[in-house]
């Protein structure tokens, strides 16, 4: 989410309760900010399980297949710059001996692509965000829990949303408009 | 207070945050400054001896035919092995949902990183011309040659580089939320800016956390087979050869167990002083120490079994050179340096059995002493495998005795100093107990208590 109304809550239970209430009121574009994952918040906000794993798997498989084939080619054939390396009369396509490097390549590729995908879907690194301007937000990584209702939400209305946030028990509420493009 | 608790007392989130983050800005402990100076000087010694070896050549070392692999490979295997406990704690125990991993995982992962850095130095120096180190990786060379992918040495290069990269990324991903806490809590502007850059703008968003936790879990899933593969591949450097004493099929599991064994010992060696100096006794409790001791006992017994198996197979196989190396040279003390073998057996097979008794597991002095002995023992094991085997291979006319030079010792002790130097910098600049995860654990345990 970008800018919107941010409400500060004292603990995880109040955060989840408030998120549920907003959901019931018909808000859809919300996010929560918290020092550690709170049980039940994903359900309350209607967030689904991440499916990044499905993106990493095919990338890793491509790496595994290409590394295995590359070794068969470079050590097993004389074509296109390969060199059939005959050590102790062992065959060129001795794939069991290529398994360790193939495995390591699969792990390396999964790790790197997983990290890059994580950064991509989270929009990180991003050092400036409207949330950081919400009141007391430096406690969001320490001991306070925040709900942000996006100004792009269909139901969003600065004053009303602020009032609703107060009614749900927020100790501080602030309206931070998003960056203008 | 029972000794079974993972977090002592009932600190608030803010108290916990201040406690775990404050080593980054409170005035230095006197002991820390002393350690910094000593280990820094020791690291300089490493750079001196390593530089000298590069400039003059590795003739400065004791390696000579038939003992072409000696301190360099011993130390390489030893350091890599030490690294394994970090990955084991952070990945395997995460997948097994062991709650006690939480306070010590960052610590152990940092140990992994720094240990792998020391390990990586040795094969590079052993090449004699380290500036050609990239020859081990496949690249389109003008010489039109490629590495032999059927050899265990390119496997090693692939395994170590993957292991270091994955460990580094795993460690960094875990650090991101805590770097954000540091950014928000540090008193000085310069600290806020630097930590802020490394925190990448993390704000604890629920939408981010769902991806974050999946990727963190995925890294654990990747690191688990990885940690088992790395030392298996290292053991193949020996097992795929025909040298008596090396050519053994038990090596991969034997090496992995030994690696985790020595790594847990190193975790204890570092943890016991660190928790005291930084007053972290309430989050790294006696329960953690107790569990680590039990892990040392278990892996120590596996190592003992592996020794037994190795000797049994040598005897049962009945091949003369193998029998001579294993039985005469080691067991019956006819080879040079047999003392190291007996030291190994004492440190690795006998000493850890003290951990059967609770009293020993609860006495920090005993635990620390044993952790040192285990590391000595594991170094001795690698010495026994590598040097004692090479000294006595097939042809008696080629037998010789290996003796390290002071340059060997200088580089070896230098890496210990350099490792400690990196480690104490780590203790000071990033929270070594993962704050976000300890908070999560605290809330979880709190819930658990309420629902009973």
Coordinates of C-alpha atoms in Angstrom, one line a residue:
Chain A
X1 CA 0.0 0.0 0.0
X2 CA 1.0 3.7 -0.4
X3 CA -0.4 6.5 1.7
X4 CA -3.5 6.3 3.8
X5 CA -4.7 6.3 7.4
X6 CA -2.3 4.6 9.9
X7 CA -3.5 3.6 13.4
X8 CA -1.2 2.5 16.2
X9 CA -2.3 -0.4 18.5
X10 CA -0.8 -1.6 21.7
X11 CA -0.6 -5.3 21.0
X12 CA -1.2 -8.1 18.5
X13 CA -4.6 -9.1 19.7
X14 CA -6.0 -5.5 19.3
X15 CA -4.3 -5.4 15.9
X16 CA -6.0 -8.5 14.6
X17 CA -9.4 -7.5 16.1
X18 CA -9.1 -4.1 14.4
X19 CA -8.1 -5.7 11.0
X20 CA -11.2 -8.0 11.3
X21 CA -13.4 -5.0 12.0
X22 CA -12.1 -3.0 9.0
X23 CA -12.6 -6.1 6.8
X24 CA -16.2 -6.4 8.0
X25 CA -16.8 -2.7 7.2
X26 CA -15.9 -3.5 3.6
X27 CA -12.3 -2.2 3.4
X28 CA -10.2 -4.3 1.1
X29 CA -6.8 -2.5 0.6
X30 CA -5.1 -2.6 4.0
X31 CA -1.8 -3.6 5.4
X32 CA -0.4 -4.2 8.9
X33 CA 3.0 -3.2 10.2
X34 CA 4.4 -5.1 13.2
X35 CA 7.6 -6.0 15.0
X36 CA 7.1 -9.7 14.5
X37 CA 4.6 -11.8 12.7
X38 CA 1.3 -11.9 14.6
X39 CA -0.8 -15.0 14.6
X40 CA -4.0 -14.6 12.6
X41 CA -3.2 -11.3 10.9
X42 CA -3.0 -12.7 7.4
X43 CA -6.4 -14.3 7.8
X44 CA -7.8 -11.1 9.2
X45 CA -6.4 -9.0 6.3
X46 CA -7.4 -11.6 3.8
X47 CA -3.8 -12.2 2.7
X48 CA -3.3 -15.5 1.0
X49 CA -0.3 -17.8 1.4
X50 CA 2.7 -16.7 -0.7
X51 CA 3.2 -18.6 -3.9
X52 CA 6.8 -17.5 -4.6
X53 CA 7.8 -21.1 -4.3
X54 CA 6.1 -21.9 -7.5
X55 CA 8.2 -19.3 -9.3
X56 CA 11.5 -20.5 -7.8
X57 CA 11.0 -24.1 -8.7
X58 CA 11.0 -23.8 -12.5
X59 CA 14.0 -21.5 -12.4
X60 CA 15.9 -24.1 -10.3
X61 CA 14.9 -26.8 -12.8
X62 CA 16.2 -24.9 -15.7
X63 CA 19.5 -24.4 -13.9
X64 CA 19.7 -28.1 -13.0
X65 CA 19.1 -29.3 -16.6
X66 CA 21.4 -26.8 -18.2
X67 CA 24.3 -27.4 -15.8
X68 CA 24.0 -31.2 -16.2
X69 CA 23.9 -30.8 -20.0
X70 CA 26.8 -28.4 -20.0
X71 CA 29.0 -30.8 -18.1
X72 CA 28.1 -33.7 -20.5
X73 CA 28.9 -31.4 -23.4
X74 CA 32.1 -29.9 -22.1
X75 CA 33.7 -33.0 -20.7
X76 CA 32.0 -35.6 -22.9
X77 CA 32.1 -34.3 -26.5
X78 CA 34.5 -32.6 -28.8
X79 CA 31.8 -30.4 -30.5
X80 CA 31.3 -26.6 -30.1
X81 CA 34.3 -26.0 -27.9
X82 CA 33.9 -29.1 -25.7
X83 CA 36.8 -31.4 -25.0
X84 CA 36.3 -35.1 -24.4
X85 CA 38.4 -35.5 -21.2
X86 CA 39.4 -39.1 -20.8
X87 CA 40.6 -39.8 -17.3
X88 CA 41.1 -43.4 -16.5
X89 CA 38.9 -44.5 -19.4
X90 CA 35.7 -43.2 -17.9
X91 CA 32.9 -42.3 -20.2
X92 CA 32.0 -38.8 -21.3
X93 CA 28.4 -39.0 -20.2
X94 CA 29.2 -40.3 -16.7
X95 CA 26.2 -38.5 -15.2
X96 CA 26.5 -39.9 -11.7
X97 CA 29.8 -38.0 -11.3
X98 CA 28.1 -34.8 -12.4
X99 CA 25.4 -35.1 -9.7
X100 CA 27.2 -33.1 -7.0
X101 CA 27.8 -30.0 -9.1
X102 CA 24.3 -30.2 -10.6
X103 CA 22.9 -30.3 -7.1
X104 CA 24.9 -27.4 -5.9
X105 CA 23.9 -25.4 -8.9
X106 CA 20.2 -26.1 -8.2
X107 CA 20.6 -24.9 -4.6
X108 CA 22.6 -21.8 -5.6
X109 CA 20.1 -20.8 -8.3
X110 CA 17.1 -21.4 -6.0
X111 CA 18.6 -19.3 -3.3
X112 CA 19.6 -16.4 -5.5
X113 CA 16.3 -16.4 -7.4
X114 CA 14.3 -16.7 -4.2
X115 CA 16.0 -13.7 -2.7
X116 CA 15.6 -11.6 -5.9
X117 CA 11.9 -12.6 -6.2
X118 CA 11.3 -11.7 -2.5
X119 CA 12.8 -8.2 -3.1
X120 CA 10.8 -7.8 -6.3
X121 CA 7.4 -8.7 -4.8
X122 CA 8.0 -6.6 -1.7
X123 CA 9.4 -3.6 -3.6
X124 CA 12.6 -3.6 -1.6
X125 CA 14.9 -1.9 -1.3
X126 CA 12.8 1.2 -0.8
X127 CA 14.2 3.5 1.9
X128 CA 11.3 6.0 1.8
X129 CA 7.7 5.1 2.3
X130 CA 4.6 7.1 3.5
X131 CA 4.2 4.7 6.5
X132 CA 7.4 6.0 8.0
X133 CA 5.7 9.4 8.4
X134 CA 2.9 7.9 10.6
X135 CA 3.0 9.0 14.2
X136 CA 5.4 7.0 16.4
X137 CA 6.2 4.7 13.5
X138 CA 9.7 4.2 14.8
X139 CA 8.1 1.8 17.3
X140 CA 6.6 -0.4 14.5
X141 CA 9.8 -2.5 14.7
X142 CA 10.0 -2.4 18.5
X143 CA 6.7 -2.9 20.3
X144 CA 3.8 -1.2 18.5
X145 CA 1.4 -2.6 15.9
X146 CA -0.1 -0.6 13.0
X147 CA -2.9 -0.9 10.6
X148 CA -2.7 1.1 7.4
X149 CA -5.9 1.6 5.3
X150 CA -4.9 2.6 1.8
X151 CA -6.2 5.9 0.3
X152 CA -6.7 3.9 -2.9
X153 CA -9.4 1.8 -1.2
X154 CA -12.9 2.4 -2.7
X155 CA -14.4 3.1 0.8
X156 CA -11.6 5.4 1.9
X157 CA -12.5 8.7 3.3
X158 CA -9.8 10.6 5.3
X159 CA -12.0 11.8 8.2
X160 CA -14.3 8.8 8.5
X161 CA -11.6 6.3 8.3
X162 CA -9.6 8.2 11.0
X163 CA -12.7 8.2 13.2
X164 CA -13.3 4.5 12.7
X165 CA -9.6 3.8 13.5
X166 CA -10.0 5.7 16.9
X167 CA -13.2 3.8 17.7
X168 CA -11.4 0.5 17.3
X169 CA -8.9 1.5 20.0
X170 CA -6.0 3.0 18.1
X171 CA -3.7 5.0 20.5
X172 CA -2.7 7.3 17.7
X173 CA -4.0 7.9 14.2
X174 CA -2.4 9.8 11.4
X175 CA -3.3 10.5 7.8
X176 CA -0.3 10.4 5.5
X177 CA -0.9 11.0 1.8
X178 CA 1.1 8.9 -0.6
X179 CA 3.9 10.2 -2.8
X180 CA 2.6 12.0 -5.8
X181 CA 4.1 10.4 -9.0
Chain B
X1 CA 13.5 -20.3 38.1
X2 CA 13.5 -23.7 36.3
X3 CA 16.4 -24.4 34.1
X4 CA 14.0 -25.4 31.3
X5 CA 12.9 -22.0 30.2
X6 CA 14.1 -20.5 26.9
X7 CA 13.4 -16.9 28.0
X8 CA 13.8 -16.0 31.6
X9 CA 11.6 -13.4 33.4
X10 CA 8.9 -11.6 31.5
X11 CA 10.4 -8.7 29.7
X12 CA 8.2 -6.3 27.7
X13 CA 8.9 -6.0 24.0
X14 CA 10.6 -2.7 24.5
X15 CA 12.9 -4.0 27.3
X16 CA 13.7 -7.0 25.1
X17 CA 14.5 -4.8 22.2
X18 CA 16.8 -2.5 24.2
X19 CA 18.6 -5.4 25.7
X20 CA 19.2 -7.2 22.4
X21 CA 20.0 -4.2 20.4
X22 CA 22.1 -2.2 22.9
X23 CA 25.5 -3.9 22.3
X24 CA 25.5 -1.8 19.1
X25 CA 25.7 1.5 21.0
X26 CA 26.5 1.0 24.7
X27 CA 30.1 1.7 25.7
X28 CA 32.5 -1.1 25.0
X29 CA 33.1 -3.7 27.7
X30 CA 36.7 -3.8 28.7
X31 CA 37.1 -7.4 27.8
X32 CA 35.8 -6.6 24.3
X33 CA 38.5 -4.0 23.8
X34 CA 41.2 -6.4 24.9
X35 CA 39.9 -9.2 22.7
X36 CA 39.7 -6.8 19.8
X37 CA 43.4 -5.8 20.2
X38 CA 44.7 -9.3 20.6
X39 CA 42.7 -10.9 17.8
X40 CA 43.4 -8.0 15.5
X41 CA 47.1 -8.4 16.1
X42 CA 46.7 -12.2 15.5
X43 CA 44.9 -11.5 12.2
X44 CA 47.8 -9.4 11.1
X45 CA 50.1 -12.3 11.8
X46 CA 47.9 -14.4 9.4
X47 CA 48.2 -11.8 6.7
X48 CA 51.9 -11.7 7.2
X49 CA 52.5 -15.5 6.9
X50 CA 49.9 -15.8 4.1
X51 CA 51.5 -13.0 2.2
X52 CA 55.0 -14.5 2.7
X53 CA 53.7 -17.9 1.4
X54 CA 52.3 -16.2 -1.7
X55 CA 55.5 -14.2 -2.4
X56 CA 58.0 -17.0 -1.7
X57 CA 56.0 -20.1 -2.5
X58 CA 54.6 -22.9 -0.3
X59 CA 58.1 -24.4 0.1
X60 CA 57.8 -22.5 3.4
X61 CA 55.4 -25.2 4.6
X62 CA 56.3 -28.7 5.8
X63 CA 54.4 -30.4 2.9
X64 CA 56.6 -32.7 1.0
X65 CA 56.3 -36.0 -0.9
X66 CA 54.6 -38.2 0.1
X67 CA 52.7 -35.8 2.4
X68 CA 51.5 -33.3 -0.2
X69 CA 48.4 -32.5 1.8
X70 CA 48.9 -31.4 5.3
X71 CA 48.0 -28.4 7.5
X72 CA 46.4 -26.6 4.5
X73 CA 43.8 -29.4 4.0
X74 CA 43.5 -30.3 7.7
X75 CA 42.6 -26.7 8.5
X76 CA 40.3 -26.4 5.5
X77 CA 38.3 -29.5 6.5
X78 CA 38.4 -28.4 10.2
X79 CA 37.0 -24.9 9.5
X80 CA 34.4 -26.1 7.1
X81 CA 33.3 -28.7 9.6
X82 CA 32.9 -26.0 12.3
X83 CA 30.7 -24.0 10.0
X84 CA 28.3 -26.9 9.7
X85 CA 26.7 -26.5 13.1
X86 CA 25.5 -23.0 12.2
X87 CA 23.6 -24.2 9.2
X88 CA 22.4 -27.2 11.2
X89 CA 21.0 -25.0 13.9
X90 CA 19.5 -22.4 11.6
X91 CA 18.0 -24.8 9.0
X92 CA 17.5 -28.3 10.3
X93 CA 16.3 -27.2 13.7
X94 CA 13.9 -24.7 12.0
X95 CA 12.4 -27.4 9.9
X96 CA 12.1 -29.6 13.0
X97 CA 10.4 -26.7 14.8
X98 CA 12.9 -26.8 17.7
X99 CA 12.1 -23.6 19.6
X100 CA 15.5 -23.6 21.4
X101 CA 17.2 -22.7 18.1
X102 CA 15.7 -19.2 18.2
X103 CA 18.1 -17.4 20.5
X104 CA 21.3 -19.0 19.1
X105 CA 20.7 -19.3 15.4
X106 CA 22.1 -15.9 14.3
X107 CA 25.1 -16.4 16.4
X108 CA 25.7 -19.9 14.9
X109 CA 25.1 -18.6 11.4
X110 CA 27.7 -15.9 11.8
X111 CA 30.1 -18.5 13.1
X112 CA 29.4 -20.5 9.9
X113 CA 30.2 -17.5 7.6
X114 CA 33.5 -16.7 9.4
X115 CA 34.5 -20.3 9.5
X116 CA 33.9 -20.8 5.8
X117 CA 36.0 -17.7 5.1
X118 CA 38.9 -19.2 7.0
X119 CA 38.4 -22.5 5.3
X120 CA 38.4 -20.9 1.8
X121 CA 41.8 -19.4 2.4
X122 CA 43.6 -22.7 2.6
X123 CA 42.9 -24.4 -0.8
X124 CA 43.6 -21.0 -2.3
X125 CA 47.0 -20.7 -0.6
X126 CA 47.8 -24.3 -1.3
X127 CA 47.5 -23.7 -5.0
X128 CA 50.8 -21.8 -4.6
X129 CA 49.7 -19.3 -7.3
X130 CA 46.4 -18.1 -5.8
X131 CA 45.9 -15.6 -8.6
X132 CA 45.0 -18.5 -10.8
X133 CA 42.4 -19.7 -8.4
X134 CA 39.6 -19.1 -10.9
X135 CA 40.9 -22.0 -13.0
X136 CA 38.8 -24.4 -10.9
X137 CA 35.7 -22.8 -12.3
X138 CA 34.5 -23.4 -15.9
X139 CA 35.0 -20.5 -18.1
X140 CA 35.7 -20.2 -21.9
X141 CA 39.5 -20.1 -21.7
X142 CA 41.9 -19.4 -24.5
X143 CA 43.6 -22.6 -23.5
X144 CA 40.4 -24.4 -24.7
X145 CA 40.3 -26.6 -21.6
X146 CA 37.6 -27.2 -19.0
X147 CA 37.8 -28.5 -15.4
X148 CA 37.4 -32.2 -15.0
X149 CA 33.9 -32.3 -13.6
X150 CA 34.4 -36.0 -12.6
X151 CA 37.0 -35.0 -10.1
X152 CA 36.1 -34.2 -6.5
X153 CA 38.0 -31.0 -6.4
X154 CA 35.7 -29.0 -8.8
X155 CA 32.8 -30.6 -6.7
X156 CA 34.5 -29.0 -3.7
X157 CA 34.7 -25.6 -5.4
X158 CA 31.0 -25.8 -6.3
X159 CA 30.0 -26.9 -2.9
X160 CA 32.0 -24.4 -0.9
X161 CA 31.0 -21.4 -3.1
X162 CA 27.4 -22.4 -2.9
X163 CA 27.6 -23.0 0.8
X164 CA 29.1 -19.6 1.5
X165 CA 26.7 -17.8 -0.7
X166 CA 23.6 -19.5 0.7
X167 CA 24.8 -19.1 4.3
X168 CA 25.4 -15.4 3.7
X169 CA 22.0 -14.8 2.1
X170 CA 20.2 -16.8 4.8
X171 CA 22.0 -14.8 7.5
X172 CA 21.2 -11.5 5.8
X173 CA 17.5 -12.3 5.2
X174 CA 17.2 -13.2 8.9
X175 CA 18.9 -9.9 9.8
X176 CA 16.7 -7.6 7.8
X177 CA 13.9 -7.1 10.4
X178 CA 16.5 -6.6 13.1
X179 CA 18.4 -4.1 11.1
X180 CA 15.1 -2.2 10.8
X181 CA 14.8 -2.3 14.6
X182 CA 18.3 -0.9 14.9
X183 CA 17.5 1.8 12.4
X184 CA 14.5 2.8 14.5
X185 CA 16.2 2.6 17.9
X186 CA 19.8 3.6 17.5
X187 CA 20.6 6.9 19.2
X188 CA 23.0 8.4 16.6
X189 CA 22.0 9.7 13.2
X190 CA 25.0 8.0 11.5
X191 CA 23.9 4.6 12.9
X192 CA 20.3 5.2 11.8
X193 CA 21.5 6.0 8.2
X194 CA 23.9 3.0 7.9
X195 CA 21.5 0.5 9.5
X196 CA 18.7 2.0 7.5
X197 CA 20.5 1.4 4.2
X198 CA 21.1 -2.2 5.1
X199 CA 17.5 -2.7 6.3
X200 CA 16.4 -1.9 2.8
X201 CA 13.3 0.0 4.0
X202 CA 11.8 -2.9 5.9
X203 CA 8.7 -1.9 7.8
X204 CA 7.3 -5.1 9.1
X205 CA 4.4 -5.1 6.6
X206 CA 2.1 -8.1 6.9
X207 CA 2.1 -8.4 3.1
X208 CA 5.9 -8.6 3.1
X209 CA 6.0 -11.0 6.0
X210 CA 4.0 -13.7 4.2
X211 CA 6.6 -13.7 1.4
X212 CA 9.5 -13.3 3.8
X213 CA 8.5 -16.3 5.9
X214 CA 8.0 -18.5 2.8
X215 CA 11.5 -17.6 1.5
X216 CA 13.1 -18.0 4.9
X217 CA 11.5 -21.4 5.1
X218 CA 12.7 -22.2 1.6
X219 CA 16.2 -21.2 2.5
X220 CA 16.0 -23.6 5.4
X221 CA 14.8 -26.3 3.1
X222 CA 17.7 -25.7 0.7
X223 CA 20.3 -25.4 3.4
X224 CA 19.4 -28.7 5.0
X225 CA 20.5 -31.0 2.1
X226 CA 23.2 -28.5 1.3
X227 CA 24.9 -28.8 4.7
X228 CA 24.8 -32.6 4.3
X229 CA 26.2 -32.4 0.8
X230 CA 29.1 -30.1 1.6
X231 CA 31.0 -32.3 4.0
X232 CA 30.1 -35.4 2.0
X233 CA 31.7 -33.7 -1.0
X234 CA 34.7 -32.7 1.1
X235 CA 35.0 -36.3 2.2
X236 CA 35.0 -37.4 -1.4
X237 CA 38.3 -35.6 -1.8
X238 CA 39.7 -38.5 0.2
X239 CA 37.2 -41.3 -0.4
X240 CA 37.5 -41.2 -4.2
X241 CA 41.2 -41.7 -4.1
X242 CA 43.0 -45.0 -3.5
X243 CA 45.3 -44.0 -0.6
X244 CA 45.0 -46.6 2.3
X245 CA 43.1 -44.9 5.1
X246 CA 41.3 -42.6 2.7
X247 CA 39.5 -45.1 0.3
X248 CA 36.5 -45.7 2.5
X249 CA 32.8 -45.6 1.9
X250 CA 31.9 -44.6 5.4
X251 CA 33.5 -41.2 4.9
X252 CA 30.5 -39.0 3.8
X253 CA 28.3 -39.7 6.9
X254 CA 31.4 -39.9 9.1
X255 CA 32.5 -36.5 8.0
X256 CA 29.1 -34.9 8.3
X257 CA 28.7 -36.2 11.9
X258 CA 32.2 -35.0 12.8
X259 CA 31.5 -31.6 11.2
X260 CA 28.3 -31.1 13.2
X261 CA 30.1 -32.4 16.3
X262 CA 32.9 -29.9 16.1
X263 CA 30.6 -27.1 15.1
X264 CA 28.4 -27.5 18.2
X265 CA 31.5 -27.5 20.3
X266 CA 32.6 -24.2 18.7
X267 CA 29.1 -22.7 19.3
X268 CA 29.6 -23.4 23.0
X269 CA 33.2 -22.2 23.0
X270 CA 32.0 -18.8 21.7
X271 CA 28.6 -18.6 23.4
X272 CA 29.6 -19.2 27.0
X273 CA 31.8 -16.1 27.2
X274 CA 29.6 -14.0 24.9
X275 CA 26.4 -14.5 26.9
X276 CA 28.3 -13.5 30.0
X277 CA 30.0 -10.4 28.6
X278 CA 26.9 -9.1 27.1
X279 CA 24.6 -10.3 29.9
X280 CA 22.3 -12.4 27.7
X281 CA 21.7 -15.1 30.3
X282 CA 18.0 -14.5 30.2
X283 CA 17.7 -15.3 26.4
X284 CA 20.5 -17.8 26.1
X285 CA 19.6 -19.9 29.1
X286 CA 21.0 -23.1 30.6
X287 CA 18.4 -24.9 28.5
X288 CA 20.2 -23.9 25.4
X289 CA 23.5 -25.0 26.8
X290 CA 22.0 -28.3 27.9
X291 CA 20.6 -29.0 24.5
X292 CA 23.9 -28.2 22.8
X293 CA 25.7 -30.6 25.1
X294 CA 23.2 -33.3 24.2
X295 CA 23.8 -32.7 20.5
X296 CA 27.5 -33.0 21.2
X297 CA 27.0 -36.3 22.9
X298 CA 24.8 -37.7 20.1
X299 CA 27.1 -36.6 17.3
X300 CA 30.2 -37.8 19.3
X301 CA 28.7 -41.2 19.6
X302 CA 28.1 -41.3 15.8
X303 CA 31.7 -40.3 15.3
X304 CA 32.9 -43.0 17.7
X305 CA 30.8 -45.6 15.8
X306 CA 32.3 -44.3 12.5
X307 CA 35.9 -44.8 13.8
X308 CA 34.9 -48.3 14.9
X309 CA 33.4 -49.0 11.4
X310 CA 36.5 -47.6 9.6
X311 CA 38.8 -49.9 11.5
X312 CA 36.5 -52.9 11.3
X313 CA 36.2 -52.6 7.5
X314 CA 40.0 -52.3 7.2
X315 CA 40.4 -55.5 9.2
X316 CA 37.6 -57.3 7.5
X317 CA 38.8 -56.2 4.0
X318 CA 42.2 -57.7 4.8
X319 CA 44.1 -55.6 2.2
X320 CA 47.8 -55.3 3.4
X321 CA 48.5 -51.6 2.8
X322 CA 45.2 -50.6 4.4
X323 CA 45.8 -53.0 7.3
X324 CA 49.2 -51.5 7.8
X325 CA 48.0 -47.9 7.8
X326 CA 45.0 -48.5 10.1
X327 CA 46.3 -51.1 12.4
X328 CA 50.1 -50.9 12.6
X329 CA 50.7 -47.2 12.0
X330 CA 47.8 -45.9 14.1
X331 CA 46.5 -48.5 16.5
X332 CA 49.8 -50.3 17.3
X333 CA 51.7 -47.0 17.3
X334 CA 54.3 -47.9 14.7
X335 CA 53.8 -44.8 12.5
X336 CA 55.1 -41.4 13.4
X337 CA 52.7 -39.0 15.1
X338 CA 50.5 -41.9 16.5
X339 CA 50.0 -39.7 19.6
X340 CA 47.7 -37.5 17.6
X341 CA 45.5 -40.5 16.9
X342 CA 45.2 -41.4 20.5
X343 CA 44.5 -37.8 21.4
X344 CA 41.7 -37.8 18.9
X345 CA 40.2 -40.9 20.4
X346 CA 40.4 -39.5 23.9
X347 CA 38.9 -36.1 23.0
X348 CA 36.2 -37.4 20.6
X349 CA 35.2 -40.7 22.0
X350 CA 35.8 -40.6 25.7
X351 CA 35.4 -36.9 26.8
X352 CA 32.0 -36.2 25.4
X353 CA 30.5 -39.1 27.4
X354 CA 30.7 -36.8 30.4
X355 CA 27.6 -35.2 28.9
X356 CA 25.6 -38.2 29.9
X357 CA 25.5 -36.6 33.4
X358 CA 23.4 -33.6 34.0
X359 CA 25.9 -32.2 36.5
X360 CA 28.5 -31.8 33.8
X361 CA 26.0 -30.2 31.4
X362 CA 25.1 -27.6 34.0
X363 CA 28.6 -26.6 34.9
X364 CA 29.7 -23.9 32.5
X365 CA 33.4 -24.4 33.2
X366 CA 33.2 -28.1 32.4
X367 CA 31.2 -27.5 29.3
X368 CA 33.6 -24.9 28.0
X369 CA 36.6 -27.1 28.7
X370 CA 35.0 -30.0 26.9
X371 CA 34.0 -27.8 24.0
X372 CA 37.7 -26.9 23.6
X373 CA 38.8 -30.5 23.8
X374 CA 36.3 -31.6 21.2
X375 CA 37.7 -29.0 18.8
X376 CA 41.2 -30.2 19.5
X377 CA 40.0 -33.7 19.0
X378 CA 38.4 -32.9 15.7
X379 CA 41.5 -31.2 14.4
X380 CA 43.5 -34.3 15.5
X381 CA 41.0 -36.5 13.6
X382 CA 41.8 -34.6 10.4
X383 CA 45.5 -34.8 11.1
X384 CA 45.2 -38.5 11.6
X385 CA 43.2 -39.1 8.4
X386 CA 45.4 -36.9 6.2
X387 CA 48.9 -37.0 7.5
X388 CA 49.1 -40.4 9.1
X389 CA 47.6 -42.0 5.9
X390 CA 50.0 -40.2 3.5
X391 CA 53.0 -41.0 5.6
X392 CA 52.5 -44.7 5.2
X393 CA 51.1 -45.5 1.8
X394 CA 51.8 -48.4 -0.6
X395 CA 55.6 -48.4 -1.0
X396 CA 57.7 -48.6 2.2
X397 CA 60.5 -46.9 0.2
X398 CA 58.4 -43.8 -0.2
X399 CA 57.5 -43.5 3.5
X400 CA 58.5 -40.4 5.3
X401 CA 57.6 -38.3 8.3
X402 CA 55.7 -35.0 8.1
X403 CA 56.7 -32.1 10.3
X404 CA 55.0 -28.7 10.1
X405 CA 57.1 -25.5 10.0
X406 CA 56.4 -22.4 12.0
X407 CA 54.8 -20.9 9.0
X408 CA 52.2 -23.7 9.1
X409 CA 51.6 -22.9 12.7
X410 CA 51.5 -19.2 12.1
X411 CA 48.9 -19.5 9.4
X412 CA 46.8 -21.9 11.4
X413 CA 46.8 -19.9 14.6
X414 CA 46.4 -16.8 12.5
X415 CA 43.1 -18.1 11.1
X416 CA 41.9 -18.7 14.7
X417 CA 42.6 -15.1 15.5
X418 CA 41.1 -13.8 12.3
X419 CA 38.0 -15.8 12.9
X420 CA 37.7 -14.5 16.5
X421 CA 38.3 -11.0 15.2
X422 CA 35.5 -11.1 12.7
X423 CA 33.3 -12.7 15.4
X424 CA 33.8 -10.0 18.0
X425 CA 33.1 -7.3 15.4
X426 CA 29.9 -9.1 14.6
X427 CA 28.9 -9.2 18.3
X428 CA 29.2 -5.5 18.5
X429 CA 27.6 -4.3 15.3
X430 CA 24.5 -6.5 14.7
X431 CA 22.2 -8.0 17.3
X432 CA 23.6 -11.5 17.8
X433 CA 20.3 -12.8 19.3
X434 CA 17.6 -12.5 16.7
X435 CA 15.2 -9.9 18.1
X436 CA 12.2 -10.4 15.8
X437 CA 12.2 -14.2 16.3
X438 CA 12.7 -14.0 20.1
X439 CA 9.7 -11.6 20.3
X440 CA 7.6 -14.0 18.2
X441 CA 8.7 -16.9 20.4
X442 CA 7.8 -14.9 23.5
X443 CA 4.3 -14.1 22.2
X444 CA 3.8 -17.7 21.2
X445 CA 4.8 -19.0 24.7
X446 CA 2.6 -16.4 26.3
X447 CA -0.4 -17.6 24.3
X448 CA 0.5 -21.1 25.1
X449 CA 0.5 -20.4 28.9
X450 CA -2.9 -18.5 28.6
X451 CA -4.6 -21.3 26.8
X452 CA -3.7 -23.8 29.6

